[in-house]
Tab-separated table of C-alpha atoms and ligand atoms in Angstrom:
chain	number	residue	atom	x	y	z
A	1	MET	CA	-0.532	0.240	-0.265
A	2	GLU	CA	1.283	3.563	-0.950
A	3	ILE	CA	0.622	6.939	0.401
A	4	LEU	CA	2.011	9.897	-0.053
A	5	GLY	CA	4.307	11.113	3.257
A	6	ILE	CA	4.894	15.241	3.557
A	7	ASP	CA	7.214	16.596	5.978
A	8	ILE	CA	6.715	20.404	6.444
A	9	GLY	CA	10.094	22.024	7.901
A	10	GLY	CA	11.112	25.503	8.784
A	11	SER	CA	13.082	25.198	5.875
A	12	GLY	CA	12.320	22.987	3.731
A	13	ILE	CA	8.839	21.053	2.541
A	14	LYS	CA	9.188	17.808	1.180
A	15	GLY	CA	7.503	15.038	0.108
A	16	ALA	CA	7.769	11.253	-1.664
A	17	PRO	CA	5.175	8.438	-1.754
A	18	VAL	CA	5.892	5.430	0.863
A	19	ASP	CA	5.895	1.757	0.910
A	20	VAL	CA	4.439	1.769	4.073
A	21	THR	CA	3.910	-2.066	4.678
A	22	GLN	CA	8.145	-1.897	3.743
A	23	GLY	CA	8.493	1.534	5.341
A	24	GLU	CA	10.551	2.802	2.721
A	25	LEU	CA	10.169	5.801	-0.234
A	26	SER	CA	9.105	4.319	-3.565
A	27	GLU	CA	10.467	7.357	-5.429
A	28	ALA	CA	12.902	10.146	-4.723
A	29	ARG	CA	11.349	12.422	-2.546
A	30	PHE	CA	10.686	16.016	-3.901
A	31	ARG	CA	11.545	19.534	-1.884
A	32	ILE	CA	10.750	22.725	-2.147
A	33	ASP	CA	12.266	25.667	0.105
A	34	THR	CA	9.554	26.687	2.495
A	35	PRO	CA	8.336	29.767	1.760
A	36	GLN	CA	8.908	33.561	3.945
A	37	PRO	CA	6.970	33.798	5.709
A	38	ALA	CA	5.355	30.727	6.189
A	39	THR	CA	1.839	31.293	6.073
A	40	PRO	CA	-0.845	29.189	6.001
A	41	GLU	CA	-1.585	30.240	2.687
A	42	ALA	CA	1.690	29.722	1.537
A	43	VAL	CA	2.717	26.851	2.863
A	44	SER	CA	-0.451	24.742	2.020
A	45	ASP	CA	-0.005	26.229	-1.714
A	46	THR	CA	3.700	24.731	-1.673
A	47	VAL	CA	1.904	21.403	-0.239
A	48	ALA	CA	-0.257	20.950	-3.654
A	49	LYS	CA	3.013	21.858	-6.010
A	50	ILE	CA	4.399	18.594	-4.174
A	51	VAL	CA	0.863	16.529	-4.089
A	52	GLN	CA	0.822	18.069	-8.430
A	53	HIS	CA	4.090	16.794	-8.897
A	54	PHE	CA	3.711	13.421	-7.683
A	55	GLU	CA	0.156	13.598	-9.579
A	56	TRP	CA	-1.193	12.107	-6.651
A	57	GLY	CA	-5.264	11.035	-5.864
A	58	GLY	CA	-4.651	9.095	-3.027
A	59	LEU	CA	-4.364	9.265	0.947
A	60	ILE	CA	-1.944	11.264	2.363
A	61	GLY	CA	-0.260	12.144	6.099
A	62	CYS	CA	1.646	15.432	6.536
A	63	THR	CA	3.474	16.483	9.345
A	64	PHE	CA	3.878	20.398	10.898
A	65	PRO	CA	6.158	21.611	13.938
A	66	ALA	CA	3.555	22.311	16.260
A	67	ILE	CA	0.881	21.413	18.708
A	68	ILE	CA	-1.952	19.641	16.655
A	69	LYS	CA	-5.516	18.500	18.012
A	70	HIS	CA	-8.647	17.726	15.603
A	71	GLY	CA	-7.028	18.855	12.914
A	72	ARG	CA	-6.107	22.138	14.111
A	73	THR	CA	-2.565	23.372	14.913
A	74	LEU	CA	-1.969	25.217	18.361
A	75	SER	CA	1.444	25.936	18.792
A	76	ALA	CA	3.719	27.969	16.372
A	77	ALA	CA	7.464	28.105	17.447
A	78	ASN	CA	8.733	28.311	14.780
A	79	VAL	CA	6.552	28.841	12.282
A	80	ASP	CA	4.401	31.651	10.963
A	81	ASP	CA	1.289	33.049	13.989
A	82	GLY	CA	-1.122	32.651	11.452
A	83	TRP	CA	-1.405	28.587	12.160
A	84	ILE	CA	-2.318	29.315	15.601
A	85	GLY	CA	-5.847	27.915	16.115
A	86	LEU	CA	-6.261	27.275	12.619
A	87	GLU	CA	-7.923	24.264	11.234
A	88	ALA	CA	-4.905	23.691	8.993
A	89	GLU	CA	-5.621	19.824	7.859
A	90	LYS	CA	-8.839	21.385	6.561
A	91	LEU	CA	-7.436	23.560	4.423
A	92	LEU	CA	-4.752	21.044	3.072
A	93	ARG	CA	-7.700	19.329	2.348
A	94	GLN	CA	-9.261	21.776	0.116
A	95	LYS	CA	-5.959	22.667	-1.581
A	96	THR	CA	-4.592	19.165	-2.425
A	97	GLY	CA	-8.219	18.022	-2.587
A	98	CYS	CA	-7.055	14.331	-1.344
A	99	SER	CA	-8.212	12.777	2.031
A	100	LEU	CA	-4.941	13.753	4.489
A	101	LEU	CA	-3.958	13.311	8.000
A	102	LEU	CA	-2.117	16.124	9.945
A	103	LEU	CA	0.286	15.350	12.612
A	104	ASN	CA	3.038	16.670	14.781
A	105	ASP	CA	6.358	16.619	13.176
A	106	ALA	CA	8.302	14.731	16.053
A	107	ASP	CA	5.219	12.368	16.291
A	108	ALA	CA	5.434	11.133	12.670
A	109	ALA	CA	9.127	10.274	13.431
A	110	GLY	CA	9.093	8.208	16.587
A	111	ILE	CA	5.799	6.098	14.670
A	112	ALA	CA	8.520	5.285	12.119
A	113	GLU	CA	11.382	4.559	14.151
A	114	MET	CA	9.336	2.174	16.406
A	115	GLU	CA	8.401	0.318	13.580
A	116	PHE	CA	10.968	0.540	11.216
A	117	GLY	CA	14.359	2.024	13.311
A	118	ALA	CA	15.485	2.219	16.534
A	119	GLY	CA	12.561	1.529	18.503
A	120	ARG	CA	11.729	-1.389	16.778
A	121	GLY	CA	10.487	-4.345	19.002
A	122	ARG	CA	10.465	-2.079	22.065
A	123	ASP	CA	8.014	-2.371	24.519
A	124	GLY	CA	8.167	0.320	27.829
A	125	ILE	CA	8.753	3.803	28.484
A	126	VAL	CA	10.698	5.034	24.503
A	127	MET	CA	11.033	8.709	24.073
A	128	VAL	CA	11.881	9.912	20.775
A	129	LEU	CA	13.319	13.345	20.674
A	130	THR	CA	14.333	15.382	17.547
A	131	PHE	CA	17.048	17.826	17.676
A	132	GLY	CA	16.684	20.151	14.494
A	133	THR	CA	15.598	23.921	14.505
A	134	GLY	CA	13.266	22.852	17.599
A	135	ILE	CA	13.422	19.799	19.684
A	136	GLY	CA	10.347	17.507	18.663
A	137	SER	CA	9.262	14.576	21.271
A	138	ALA	CA	7.589	11.799	20.443
A	139	LEU	CA	6.797	9.417	23.954
A	140	PHE	CA	5.607	5.932	23.332
A	141	LEU	CA	4.446	3.318	26.114
A	142	ASN	CA	4.746	-0.183	25.595
A	143	GLY	CA	4.679	0.781	21.684
A	144	GLU	CA	1.695	3.270	21.508
A	145	LEU	CA	2.305	7.380	20.670
A	146	VAL	CA	1.098	9.588	23.749
A	147	PRO	CA	0.717	12.699	20.690
A	148	ASN	CA	2.032	16.163	21.164
A	149	THR	CA	4.042	15.457	24.049
A	150	GLU	CA	6.360	18.843	23.534
A	151	LEU	CA	9.604	18.315	25.692
A	152	GLY	CA	11.347	20.765	24.025
A	153	HIS	CA	9.928	23.127	25.642
A	154	VAL	CA	10.959	22.634	29.408
A	155	PHE	CA	12.860	24.455	31.169
A	156	LEU	CA	16.270	23.399	32.803
A	157	GLY	CA	16.902	25.887	35.574
A	158	SER	CA	15.732	29.552	33.714
A	159	ARG	CA	16.313	28.691	30.020
A	160	GLU	CA	14.035	26.283	27.339
A	161	ALA	CA	15.500	23.542	26.510
A	162	GLU	CA	14.614	24.160	22.684
A	163	GLN	CA	16.662	27.450	22.737
A	164	TRP	CA	19.963	25.780	24.567
A	165	THR	CA	19.983	22.607	22.883
A	166	SER	CA	18.704	22.095	19.549
A	167	ASP	CA	20.586	21.395	17.016
A	168	ARG	CA	19.899	25.697	15.858
A	169	ALA	CA	21.533	26.512	18.925
A	170	ARG	CA	24.621	24.539	18.483
A	171	LYS	CA	25.565	25.931	14.532
A	172	GLU	CA	24.162	29.672	16.357
A	173	LYS	CA	26.352	29.546	19.226
A	174	GLY	CA	29.038	27.915	17.826
A	175	LEU	CA	29.382	25.173	20.204
A	176	LYS	CA	32.147	21.995	20.152
A	177	TRP	CA	30.569	18.698	19.898
A	178	LYS	CA	31.307	18.369	23.456
A	179	GLN	CA	30.395	21.021	24.799
A	180	TRP	CA	26.898	20.756	23.052
A	181	GLY	CA	26.955	16.956	24.537
A	182	GLU	CA	27.165	18.589	27.480
A	183	ARG	CA	23.443	20.733	26.789
A	184	VAL	CA	21.780	17.459	25.677
A	185	ASN	CA	23.534	15.352	28.428
A	186	ALA	CA	21.734	17.473	31.248
A	187	TYR	CA	18.491	17.740	29.197
A	188	LEU	CA	18.610	13.722	29.152
A	189	GLN	CA	19.391	13.714	32.723
A	190	HIS	CA	16.164	16.106	33.728
A	191	LEU	CA	14.077	13.859	30.818
A	192	GLU	CA	15.291	10.717	32.430
A	193	PHE	CA	14.458	11.835	35.960
A	194	LEU	CA	10.466	13.127	34.932
A	195	PHE	CA	9.726	10.161	32.547
A	196	SER	CA	12.520	7.014	33.723
A	197	PRO	CA	12.155	6.095	30.229
A	198	ASP	CA	13.756	2.711	28.792
A	199	LEU	CA	15.349	4.207	25.479
A	200	PHE	CA	16.066	7.535	23.703
A	201	ILE	CA	15.939	7.648	20.246
A	202	ILE	CA	18.253	10.831	19.199
A	203	GLY	CA	16.620	11.952	15.815
A	204	GLY	CA	16.804	15.031	13.923
A	205	GLY	CA	20.240	16.502	12.101
A	206	ALA	CA	21.950	15.339	14.979
A	207	SER	CA	21.262	11.971	14.399
A	208	LYS	CA	23.658	11.397	11.999
A	209	LYS	CA	26.992	12.533	14.202
A	210	PHE	CA	25.782	10.313	16.800
A	211	ASP	CA	29.336	9.530	17.582
A	212	LYS	CA	30.139	12.938	18.047
A	213	PHE	CA	28.694	13.872	21.274
A	214	ALA	CA	27.711	9.987	22.407
A	215	ARG	CA	30.569	10.068	24.473
A	216	SER	CA	29.182	13.618	27.052
A	217	ILE	CA	25.929	11.594	27.034
A	218	ASN	CA	25.546	9.728	31.065
A	219	ILE	CA	22.149	8.019	31.846
A	220	ASN	CA	20.713	4.931	32.927
A	221	ALA	CA	18.530	4.780	29.911
A	222	ASP	CA	19.641	3.152	26.589
A	223	ILE	CA	20.041	5.777	23.961
A	224	GLN	CA	20.560	4.993	20.537
A	225	PRO	CA	20.660	7.326	17.253
A	226	ALA	CA	17.814	7.156	15.145
A	227	GLN	CA	17.980	5.295	11.619
A	228	LEU	CA	15.409	6.945	9.367
A	229	LEU	CA	17.397	10.259	9.212
A	230	ASN	CA	15.811	12.733	6.610
A	231	ASP	CA	13.102	10.147	5.891
A	232	ALA	CA	11.444	9.886	8.772
A	233	GLY	CA	8.866	12.620	8.458
A	234	ILE	CA	7.545	10.978	5.459
A	235	VAL	CA	7.933	7.584	6.211
A	236	GLY	CA	5.784	7.804	9.560
A	237	ALA	CA	3.081	10.377	8.258
A	238	ALA	CA	2.363	8.230	5.295
A	239	MET	CA	2.228	5.042	8.327
A	240	ALA	CA	-0.209	7.621	10.165
A	241	ALA	CA	-2.333	8.166	7.393
A	242	ARG	CA	-3.020	4.163	6.943
A	243	ARG	CA	-6.102	4.883	9.419
A	244	LEU	CA	-7.728	6.918	7.074
A	245	ALA	CA	-8.340	3.557	4.318
A	246	ASN	CA	-10.406	2.023	7.521
B	301	LIG	C1	7.728	22.733	18.536
B	301	LIG	C2	7.559	21.034	18.104
B	301	LIG	C3	7.899	20.484	17.136
B	301	LIG	C4	9.638	20.689	17.263
B	301	LIG	C5	10.389	20.070	16.219
B	301	LIG	C6	8.697	23.149	18.640
B	301	LIG	O1	9.561	24.112	18.643
B	301	LIG	O2	7.016	22.955	19.639
B	301	LIG	O3	6.142	21.200	17.563
B	301	LIG	O4	7.459	18.798	16.719
B	301	LIG	O5	10.078	22.162	17.732
B	301	LIG	O6	9.722	20.844	15.007
């Protein structure tokens, strides 16, 4: 079964048809720069261009970097404020003419990692964290997602984790991997104290460089880099949209 997965990010909007039984892209992905400002109108027009590129008329799963509840986008940490409170799923259905499911980007990446990546076969509490422009989180209990956890916004002392230890913070502040790793370690220790996860999965841009900061991490839980890397959002979005088929 094929479903079109689309991943809306702060810098790019990318999509590809996904074979949801294998968790693999069935065609090369297509990417368009995220329009700036990333207003609902401009972003949904870009999503429609991706759908047209694949001449798609079937089901679509689409991610967005915000809280998504009952098809509405309820926050906008790194995107235009026009999204707050918007019926975004409805807007995207209208623009694409397709049946579409909208979900949080980290939740989508987590769904893909749990079924086809580092979380395969893992029970207990698994916490997937994506380190990119922001920090996204996906929490699983025995494989079941607790959506919209937004753990990038917890505070470490007076600092919001996302401002202090995202991959963007590393780049903007010119932090060495060891310095950044120490920040990630403080963040993981705090989350471990709060949630006692069995496994942390580290995703987002930094997952490719896991070896460079793994030595700085000192926690009790297992820790693994994500395996699906750039495609996790696309694959997970498509997998989540399977429920539209029933
Ligand atoms: C947003 C989350 C999102 C994360 C990663 C955060 O700023 O609040 O909803 O998952 O960034 O994109």
